[in-house]
Short mmCIF file of C-alpha atoms and ligand atoms in Angstrom, two decimals:
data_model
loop_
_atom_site.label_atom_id
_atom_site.label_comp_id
_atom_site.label_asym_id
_atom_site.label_seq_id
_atom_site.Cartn_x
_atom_site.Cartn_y
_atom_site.Cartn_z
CA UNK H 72 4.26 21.84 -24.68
CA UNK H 73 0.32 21.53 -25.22
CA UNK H 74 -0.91 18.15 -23.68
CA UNK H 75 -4.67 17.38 -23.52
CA UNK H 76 -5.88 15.88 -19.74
CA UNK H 77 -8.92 14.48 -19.74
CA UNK H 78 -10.49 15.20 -15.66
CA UNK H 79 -12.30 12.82 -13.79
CA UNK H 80 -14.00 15.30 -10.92
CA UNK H 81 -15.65 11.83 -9.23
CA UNK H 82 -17.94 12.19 -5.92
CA UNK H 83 -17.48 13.27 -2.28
CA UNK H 84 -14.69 15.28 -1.89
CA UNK H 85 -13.38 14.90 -5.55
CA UNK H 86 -14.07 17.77 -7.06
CA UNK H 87 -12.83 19.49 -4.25
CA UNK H 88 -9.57 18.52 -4.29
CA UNK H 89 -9.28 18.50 -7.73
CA UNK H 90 -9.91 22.17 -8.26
CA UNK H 91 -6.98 22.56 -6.33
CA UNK H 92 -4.95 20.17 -8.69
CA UNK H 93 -6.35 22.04 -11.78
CA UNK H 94 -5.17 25.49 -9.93
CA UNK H 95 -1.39 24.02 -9.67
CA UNK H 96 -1.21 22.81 -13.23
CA UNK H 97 -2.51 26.74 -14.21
CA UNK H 98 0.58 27.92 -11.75
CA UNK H 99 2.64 25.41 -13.51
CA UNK H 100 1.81 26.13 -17.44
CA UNK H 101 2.12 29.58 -16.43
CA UNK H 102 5.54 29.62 -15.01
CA UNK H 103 7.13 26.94 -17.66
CA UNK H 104 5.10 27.92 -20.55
CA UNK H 105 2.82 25.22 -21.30
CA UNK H 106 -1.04 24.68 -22.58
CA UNK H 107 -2.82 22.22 -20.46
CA UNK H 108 -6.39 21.42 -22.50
CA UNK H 109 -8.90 19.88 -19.68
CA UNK H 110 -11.55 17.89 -20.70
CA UNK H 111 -14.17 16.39 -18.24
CA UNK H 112 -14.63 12.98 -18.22
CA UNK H 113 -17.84 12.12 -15.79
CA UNK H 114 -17.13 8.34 -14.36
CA UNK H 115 -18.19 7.37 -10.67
CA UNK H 116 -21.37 8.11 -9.14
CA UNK H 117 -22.00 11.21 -10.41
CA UNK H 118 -21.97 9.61 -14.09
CA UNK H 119 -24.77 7.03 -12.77
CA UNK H 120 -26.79 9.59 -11.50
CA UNK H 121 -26.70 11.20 -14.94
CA UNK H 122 -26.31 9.00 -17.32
CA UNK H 123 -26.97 5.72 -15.70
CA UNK H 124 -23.59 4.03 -16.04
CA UNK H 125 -21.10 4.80 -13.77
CA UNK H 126 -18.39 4.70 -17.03
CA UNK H 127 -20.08 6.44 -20.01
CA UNK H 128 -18.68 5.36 -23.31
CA UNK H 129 -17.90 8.79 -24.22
CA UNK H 130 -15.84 9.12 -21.22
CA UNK H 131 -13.36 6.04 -22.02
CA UNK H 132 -13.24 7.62 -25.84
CA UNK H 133 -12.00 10.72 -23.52
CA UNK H 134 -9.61 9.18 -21.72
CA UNK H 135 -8.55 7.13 -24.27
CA UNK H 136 -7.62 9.88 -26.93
CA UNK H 137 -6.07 12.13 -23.73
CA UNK H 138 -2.14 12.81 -23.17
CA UNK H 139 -3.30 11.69 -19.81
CA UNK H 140 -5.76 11.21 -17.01
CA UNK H 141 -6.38 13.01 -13.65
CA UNK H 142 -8.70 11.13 -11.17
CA UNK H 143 -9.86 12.48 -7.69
CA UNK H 144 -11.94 9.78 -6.13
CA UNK H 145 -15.20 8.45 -6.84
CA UNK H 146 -18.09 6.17 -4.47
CA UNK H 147 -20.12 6.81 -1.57
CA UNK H 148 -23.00 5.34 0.26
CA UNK H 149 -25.26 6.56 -2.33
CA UNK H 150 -24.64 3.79 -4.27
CA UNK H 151 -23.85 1.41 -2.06
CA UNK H 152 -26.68 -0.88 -2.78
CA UNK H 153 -26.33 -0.75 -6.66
CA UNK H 154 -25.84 -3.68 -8.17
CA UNK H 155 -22.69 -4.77 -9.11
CA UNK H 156 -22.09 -3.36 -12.62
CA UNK H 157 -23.60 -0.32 -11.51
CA UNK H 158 -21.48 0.70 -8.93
CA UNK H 159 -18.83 3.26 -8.83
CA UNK H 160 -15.98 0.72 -8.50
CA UNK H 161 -17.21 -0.57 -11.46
CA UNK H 162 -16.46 2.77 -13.81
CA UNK H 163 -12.92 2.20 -12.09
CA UNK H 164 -12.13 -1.31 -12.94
CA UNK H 165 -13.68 -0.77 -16.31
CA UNK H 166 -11.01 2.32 -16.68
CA UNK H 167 -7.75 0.20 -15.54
CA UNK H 168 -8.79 -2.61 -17.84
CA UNK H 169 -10.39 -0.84 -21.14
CA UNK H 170 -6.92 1.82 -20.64
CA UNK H 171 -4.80 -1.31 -20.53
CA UNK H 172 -3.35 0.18 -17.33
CA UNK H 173 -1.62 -3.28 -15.69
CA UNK H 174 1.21 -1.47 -13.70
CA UNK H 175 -0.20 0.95 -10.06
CA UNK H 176 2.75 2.56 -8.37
CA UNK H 177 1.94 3.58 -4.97
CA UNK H 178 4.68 5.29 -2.87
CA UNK H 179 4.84 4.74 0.73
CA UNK H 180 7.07 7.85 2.28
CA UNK H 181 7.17 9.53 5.47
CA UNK H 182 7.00 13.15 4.95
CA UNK H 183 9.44 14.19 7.50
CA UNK H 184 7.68 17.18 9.03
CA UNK H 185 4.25 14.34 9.89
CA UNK H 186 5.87 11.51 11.50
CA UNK H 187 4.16 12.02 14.25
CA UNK H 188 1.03 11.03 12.69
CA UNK H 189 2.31 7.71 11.73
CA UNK H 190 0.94 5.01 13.56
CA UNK H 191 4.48 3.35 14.20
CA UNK H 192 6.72 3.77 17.14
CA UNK H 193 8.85 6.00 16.73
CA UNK H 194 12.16 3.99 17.16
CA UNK H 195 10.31 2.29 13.59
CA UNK H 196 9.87 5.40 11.94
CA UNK H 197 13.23 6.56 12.60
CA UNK H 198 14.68 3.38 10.43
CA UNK H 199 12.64 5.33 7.45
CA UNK H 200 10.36 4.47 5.14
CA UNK H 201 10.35 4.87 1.38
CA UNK H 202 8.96 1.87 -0.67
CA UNK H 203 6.77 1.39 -3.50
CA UNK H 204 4.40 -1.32 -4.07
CA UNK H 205 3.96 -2.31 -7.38
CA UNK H 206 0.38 -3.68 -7.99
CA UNK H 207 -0.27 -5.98 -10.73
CA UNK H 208 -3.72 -4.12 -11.56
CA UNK H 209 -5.79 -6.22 -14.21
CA UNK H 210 -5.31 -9.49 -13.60
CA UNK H 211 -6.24 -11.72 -10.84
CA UNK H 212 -9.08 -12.41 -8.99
CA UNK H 213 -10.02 -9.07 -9.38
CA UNK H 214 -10.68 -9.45 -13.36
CA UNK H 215 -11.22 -13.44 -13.22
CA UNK H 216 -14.53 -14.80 -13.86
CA UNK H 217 -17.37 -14.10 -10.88
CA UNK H 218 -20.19 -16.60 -10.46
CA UNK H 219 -22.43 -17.52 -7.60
CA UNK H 220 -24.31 -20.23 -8.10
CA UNK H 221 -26.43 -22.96 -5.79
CA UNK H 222 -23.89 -26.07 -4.37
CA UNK H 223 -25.58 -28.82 -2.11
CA UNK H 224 -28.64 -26.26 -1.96
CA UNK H 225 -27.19 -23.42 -0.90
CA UNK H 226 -26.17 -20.44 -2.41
CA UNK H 227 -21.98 -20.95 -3.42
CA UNK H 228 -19.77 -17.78 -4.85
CA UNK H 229 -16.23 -18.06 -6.32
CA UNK H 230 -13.85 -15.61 -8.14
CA UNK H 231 -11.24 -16.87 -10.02
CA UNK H 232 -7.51 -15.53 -9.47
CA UNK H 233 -5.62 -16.37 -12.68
CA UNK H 234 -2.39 -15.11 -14.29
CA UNK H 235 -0.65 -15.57 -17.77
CA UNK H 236 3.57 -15.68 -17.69
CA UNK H 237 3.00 -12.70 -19.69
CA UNK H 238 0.59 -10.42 -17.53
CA UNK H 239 3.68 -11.13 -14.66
CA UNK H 240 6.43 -10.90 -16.54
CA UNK H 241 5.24 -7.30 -17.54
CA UNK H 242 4.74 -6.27 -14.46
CA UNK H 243 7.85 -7.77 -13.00
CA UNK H 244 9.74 -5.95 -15.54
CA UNK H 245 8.23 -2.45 -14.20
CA UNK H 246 9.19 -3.48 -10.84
CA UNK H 247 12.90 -4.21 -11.65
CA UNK H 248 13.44 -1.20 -13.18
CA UNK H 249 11.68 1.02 -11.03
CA UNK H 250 14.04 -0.50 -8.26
CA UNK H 251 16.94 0.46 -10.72
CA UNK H 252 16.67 4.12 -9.95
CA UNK H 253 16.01 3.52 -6.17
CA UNK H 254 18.32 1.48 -3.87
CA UNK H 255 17.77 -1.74 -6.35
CA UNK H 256 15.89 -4.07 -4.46
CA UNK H 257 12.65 -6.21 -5.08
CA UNK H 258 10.60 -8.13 -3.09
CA UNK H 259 7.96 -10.12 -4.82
CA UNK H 260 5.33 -10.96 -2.61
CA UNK H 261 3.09 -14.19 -3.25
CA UNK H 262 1.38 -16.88 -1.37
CA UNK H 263 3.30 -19.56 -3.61
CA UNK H 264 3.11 -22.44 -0.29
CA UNK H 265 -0.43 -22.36 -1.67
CA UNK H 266 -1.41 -20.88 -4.40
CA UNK H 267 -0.60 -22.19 -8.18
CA UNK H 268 -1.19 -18.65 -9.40
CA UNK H 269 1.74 -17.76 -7.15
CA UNK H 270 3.89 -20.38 -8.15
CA UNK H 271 3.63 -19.47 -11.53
CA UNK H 272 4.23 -15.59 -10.39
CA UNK H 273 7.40 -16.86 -8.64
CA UNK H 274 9.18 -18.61 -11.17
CA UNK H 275 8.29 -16.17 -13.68
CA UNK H 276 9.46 -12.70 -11.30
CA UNK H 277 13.29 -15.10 -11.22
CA UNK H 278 13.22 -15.23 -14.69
CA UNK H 279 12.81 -11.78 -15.60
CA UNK H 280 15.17 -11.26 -12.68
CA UNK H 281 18.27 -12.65 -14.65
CA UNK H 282 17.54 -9.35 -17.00
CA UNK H 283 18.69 -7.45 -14.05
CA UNK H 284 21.73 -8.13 -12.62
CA UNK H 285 21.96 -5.32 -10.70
CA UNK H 286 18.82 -5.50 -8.65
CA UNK H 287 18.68 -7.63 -5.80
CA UNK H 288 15.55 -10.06 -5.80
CA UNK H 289 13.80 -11.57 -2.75
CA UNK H 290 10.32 -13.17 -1.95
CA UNK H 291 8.26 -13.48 0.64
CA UNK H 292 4.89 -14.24 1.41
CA UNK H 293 2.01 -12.04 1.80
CA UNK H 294 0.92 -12.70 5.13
CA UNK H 295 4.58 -12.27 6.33
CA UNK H 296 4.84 -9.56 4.48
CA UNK H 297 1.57 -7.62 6.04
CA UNK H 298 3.15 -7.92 9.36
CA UNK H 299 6.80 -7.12 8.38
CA UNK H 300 5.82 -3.53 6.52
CA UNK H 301 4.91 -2.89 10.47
CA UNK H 302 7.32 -4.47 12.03
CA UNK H 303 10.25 -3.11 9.59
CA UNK H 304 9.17 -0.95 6.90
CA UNK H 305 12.73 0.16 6.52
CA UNK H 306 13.74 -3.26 4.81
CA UNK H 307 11.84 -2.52 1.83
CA UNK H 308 12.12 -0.73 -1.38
CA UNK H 309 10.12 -2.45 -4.26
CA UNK H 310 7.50 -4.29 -3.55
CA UNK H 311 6.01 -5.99 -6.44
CA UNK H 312 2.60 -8.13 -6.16
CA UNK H 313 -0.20 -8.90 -7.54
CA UNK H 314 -3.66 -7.31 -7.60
CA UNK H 315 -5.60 -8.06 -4.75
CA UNK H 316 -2.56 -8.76 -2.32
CA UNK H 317 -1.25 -5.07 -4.11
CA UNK H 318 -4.96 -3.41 -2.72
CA UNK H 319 -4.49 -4.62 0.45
CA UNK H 320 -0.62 -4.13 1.34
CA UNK H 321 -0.82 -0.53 0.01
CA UNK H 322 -3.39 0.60 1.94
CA UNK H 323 -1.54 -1.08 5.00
CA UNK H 324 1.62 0.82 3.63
CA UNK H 325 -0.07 4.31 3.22
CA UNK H 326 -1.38 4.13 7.09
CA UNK H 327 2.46 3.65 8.64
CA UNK H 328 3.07 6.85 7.16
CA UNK H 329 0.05 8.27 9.03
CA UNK H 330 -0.61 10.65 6.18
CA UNK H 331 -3.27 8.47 3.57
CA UNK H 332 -4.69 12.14 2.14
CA UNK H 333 -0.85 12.97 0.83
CA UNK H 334 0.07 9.89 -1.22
CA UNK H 335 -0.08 9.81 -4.67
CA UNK H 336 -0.26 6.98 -7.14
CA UNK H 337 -0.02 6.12 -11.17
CA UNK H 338 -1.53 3.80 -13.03
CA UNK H 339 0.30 3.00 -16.03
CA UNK H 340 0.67 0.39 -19.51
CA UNK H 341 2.47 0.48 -21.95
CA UNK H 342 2.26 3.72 -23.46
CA UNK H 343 3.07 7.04 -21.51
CA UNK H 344 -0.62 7.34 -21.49
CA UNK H 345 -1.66 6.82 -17.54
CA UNK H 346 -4.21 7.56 -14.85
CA UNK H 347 -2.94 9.32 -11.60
CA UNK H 348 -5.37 9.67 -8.82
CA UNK H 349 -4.70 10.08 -4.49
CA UNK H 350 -5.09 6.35 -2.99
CA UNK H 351 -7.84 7.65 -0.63
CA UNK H 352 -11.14 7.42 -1.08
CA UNK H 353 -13.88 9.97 -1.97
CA UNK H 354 -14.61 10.98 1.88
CA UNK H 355 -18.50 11.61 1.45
CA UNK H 356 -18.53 12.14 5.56
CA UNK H 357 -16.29 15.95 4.50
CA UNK H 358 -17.41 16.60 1.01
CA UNK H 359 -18.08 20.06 0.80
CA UNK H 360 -17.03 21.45 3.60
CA UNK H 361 -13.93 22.43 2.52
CA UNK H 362 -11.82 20.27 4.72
CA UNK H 363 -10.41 17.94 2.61
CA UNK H 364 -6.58 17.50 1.81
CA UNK H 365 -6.19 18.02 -1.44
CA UNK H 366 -1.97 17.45 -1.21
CA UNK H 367 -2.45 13.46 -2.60
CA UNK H 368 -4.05 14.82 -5.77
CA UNK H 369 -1.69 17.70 -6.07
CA UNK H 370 0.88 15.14 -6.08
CA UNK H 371 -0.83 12.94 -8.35
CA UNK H 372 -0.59 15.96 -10.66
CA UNK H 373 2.77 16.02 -10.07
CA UNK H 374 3.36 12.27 -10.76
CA UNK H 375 1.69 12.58 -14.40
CA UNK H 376 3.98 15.73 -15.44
CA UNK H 377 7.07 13.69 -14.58
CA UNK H 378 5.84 10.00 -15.87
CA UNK H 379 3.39 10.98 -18.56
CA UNK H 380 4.38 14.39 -19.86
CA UNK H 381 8.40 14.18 -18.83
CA UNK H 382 8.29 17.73 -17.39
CA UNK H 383 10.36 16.46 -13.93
CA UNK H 384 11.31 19.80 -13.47
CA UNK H 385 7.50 20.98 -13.33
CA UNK H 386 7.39 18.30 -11.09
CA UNK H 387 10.39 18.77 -9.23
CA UNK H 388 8.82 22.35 -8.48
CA UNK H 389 5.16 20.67 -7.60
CA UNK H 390 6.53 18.69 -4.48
CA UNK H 391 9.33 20.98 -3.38
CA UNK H 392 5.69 23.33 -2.59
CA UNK H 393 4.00 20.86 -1.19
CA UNK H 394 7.48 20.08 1.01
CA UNK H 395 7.68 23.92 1.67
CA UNK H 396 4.22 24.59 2.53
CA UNK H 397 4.34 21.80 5.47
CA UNK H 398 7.52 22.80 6.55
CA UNK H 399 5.84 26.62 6.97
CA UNK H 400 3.88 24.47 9.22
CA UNK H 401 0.94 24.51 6.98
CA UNK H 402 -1.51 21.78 7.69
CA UNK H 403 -5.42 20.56 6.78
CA UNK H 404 -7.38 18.84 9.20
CA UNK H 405 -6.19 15.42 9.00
CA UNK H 406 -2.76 15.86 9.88
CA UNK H 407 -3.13 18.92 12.15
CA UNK H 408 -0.96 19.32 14.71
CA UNK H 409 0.01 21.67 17.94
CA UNK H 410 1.62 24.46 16.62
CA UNK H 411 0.70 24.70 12.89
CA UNK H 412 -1.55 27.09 11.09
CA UNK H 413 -4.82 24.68 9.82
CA UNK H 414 -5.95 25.25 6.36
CA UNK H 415 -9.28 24.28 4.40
CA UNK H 416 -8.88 22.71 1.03
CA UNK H 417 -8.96 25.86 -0.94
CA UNK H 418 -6.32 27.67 1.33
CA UNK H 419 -4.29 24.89 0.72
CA UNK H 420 -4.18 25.11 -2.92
CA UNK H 421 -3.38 28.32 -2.72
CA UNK H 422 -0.69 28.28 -0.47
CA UNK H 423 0.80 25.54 -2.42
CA UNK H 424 0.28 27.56 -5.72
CA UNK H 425 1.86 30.53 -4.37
CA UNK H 426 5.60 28.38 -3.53
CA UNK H 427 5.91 27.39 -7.04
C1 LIG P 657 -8.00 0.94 -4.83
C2 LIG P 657 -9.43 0.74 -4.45
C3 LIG P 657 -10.12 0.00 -5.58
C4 LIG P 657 -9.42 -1.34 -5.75
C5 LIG P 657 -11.63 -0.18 -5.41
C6 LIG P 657 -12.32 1.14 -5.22
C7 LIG P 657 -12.25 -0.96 -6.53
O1 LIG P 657 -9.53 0.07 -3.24
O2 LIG P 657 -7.74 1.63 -5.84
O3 LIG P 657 -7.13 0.44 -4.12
O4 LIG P 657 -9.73 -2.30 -5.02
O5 LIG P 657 -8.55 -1.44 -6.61
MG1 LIG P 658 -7.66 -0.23 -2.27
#
């Protein structure tokens, strides 16, 4: 197959890590006979420092006419004190939206050979955990109108978290059938005892339910469910929520499994068009150095050959190297432990090229 990626390199440690992604995808079109065309795609800092918007029209045009898209990681103190719709972040919302990207997967699984780097106690671990949280990612409060204005003479902010039956409904549908080819069960998470928004999510997440028999359905609030992902992680298997609650319960979900630099994540609409980027950030503090994990955006990789491109074999043969490599006790900095060999970045990729 020939399939045409457009490459967001991004700041800190992004284009690091995603040489090493780029290196895998050459192992991969070599053994299985593919073309992969990369074209770059500057958003993030880097594309304010050079062209003074952190997404560059040219760039969306990129994406937008790509099979897919391959994001490291962009931000950084640099641009910290930017204003607001010049800010990294800002190339990235404007990305999700202007791709019409509403569904992020994010996998939370303990990699066997690390869970001793997971936070939890052990007797937790040992239950397992392998969920997904499905984010609702442009809608709510996040993409809701943004005004700060003066109220009794003083300054007043407010963001507005809104949501059509049709942007949940969507999403719910994603959920419910990414449960079907796991252990079919959703939990939709909400704050309905207060919020209309989440009322409105509720009824319509049992409606689309009734379209799938076969899944089990369940709901539960946010804040309870914040504390039970620690308390029982092995309870869930789909989470589905919506955009802001989805940022902050994956993040929460990636640290029990003590291993943020390995976890994946997609970013899909309705096409097989999608963006698939690590969920960790662009670690300015190790750019450079050649410490960075790059194992999240090799398996970010991986996620777009199996979702975008339907190569799951390519895939298939992506992870099972990543899964061999740590189980030859292969390890980068962050999840070093007593006994293994530690690796920089490149080594890494190299390693993991080699077992596929
Ligand atoms: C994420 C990040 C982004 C988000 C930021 C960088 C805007 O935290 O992908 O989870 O809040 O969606
Ligand atoms: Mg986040």
């Amino acid at each position: 197959m020939n399939k045409t990626i457009a490459i967001i390199r991004g700041d800190g440690i992004g284009p690091e890590i995603m040489d090493e992604a780029l290196n895998v995808l050459a192992a991969v079109a070599d053994k299985y006979g593919h073309v992969f065309t990369c074209v770059d795609a500057p958003m993030g800092g880097n594309a304010i420092d050079k062209f003074g918007e952190p997404l560059p029209k040219d760039s969306l045009e990129t994406c937008l006419t790509a099979d897919s898209v391959l994001l490291s990681a962009v931000g950084g103190p640099k641009w910290d004190g930017m204003p607001k719709d010049k800010r990294p972040e800002r190339g990235l919302l404007n990305l999700r939206s202007g791709m019409g990207l509403f569904s992020n997967i994010r996998p939370a699984r303990i990699f066997p050979e690390l869970k001793d780097a997971s936070p939890l106690k052990p007797s937790i671990v040992e239950r397992g955990i392998d969920f997904v949280v499905v984010r609702e990612l442009i809608g709510g409060a996040y993409f809701g109108e943004h005004t700060t204005t003066k109220r009794g003479g003083e300054d007043y902010a407010q963001d507005i978290m809104g949501y059509s039956e049709h942007e949940i409904s969507r999403i719910a549908h994603v959920a419910f059938q990414t449960a079907q080819k796991r252990r079919k069960k959703v939990c939709s998470v909400d704050k309905a005892n207060v919020l209309d928004s989440s009322k409105l999510w509720r009824r319509v997440v049992t409606e689309v339910a009734k379209q799938y028999p076969d899944v089990e359905l369940s709901h539960m609030y946010v804040d309870n469910c914040a504390m039970q992902i620690v308390k029982d992680p092995s309870q869930f298997d789909v989470i589905v929520t919506e955009n802001l609650f989805g940022d902050i319960l994956s993040d929460e979900a990636s640290e029990i499994t003590g291993s943020i630099g390995m976890i994946p994540s997609s970013s899909l609409g309705e096409g097989t068009r999608g963006l698939y980027e690590p969920i960790h950030g662009s670690a300015p503090d190790i750019a450079g150095k050649n410490a960075a994990n790059p194992i999240g955006m090799i398996l970010s990789a991986a996620m777009m050959l199996r979702f975008s491109f339907g190569m799951s074999e390519e895939a298939d043969a992506v992870e099972n190297a990543v899964n061999t490599a740590l189980r030859d006790g292969l390890r980068t900095g962050d999840m070093m432990s007593d006994g293994c060999t530690q690796l920089g970045c490149r080594e890494m990729g190299r390693a993991i090229c080699e077992r596929i």
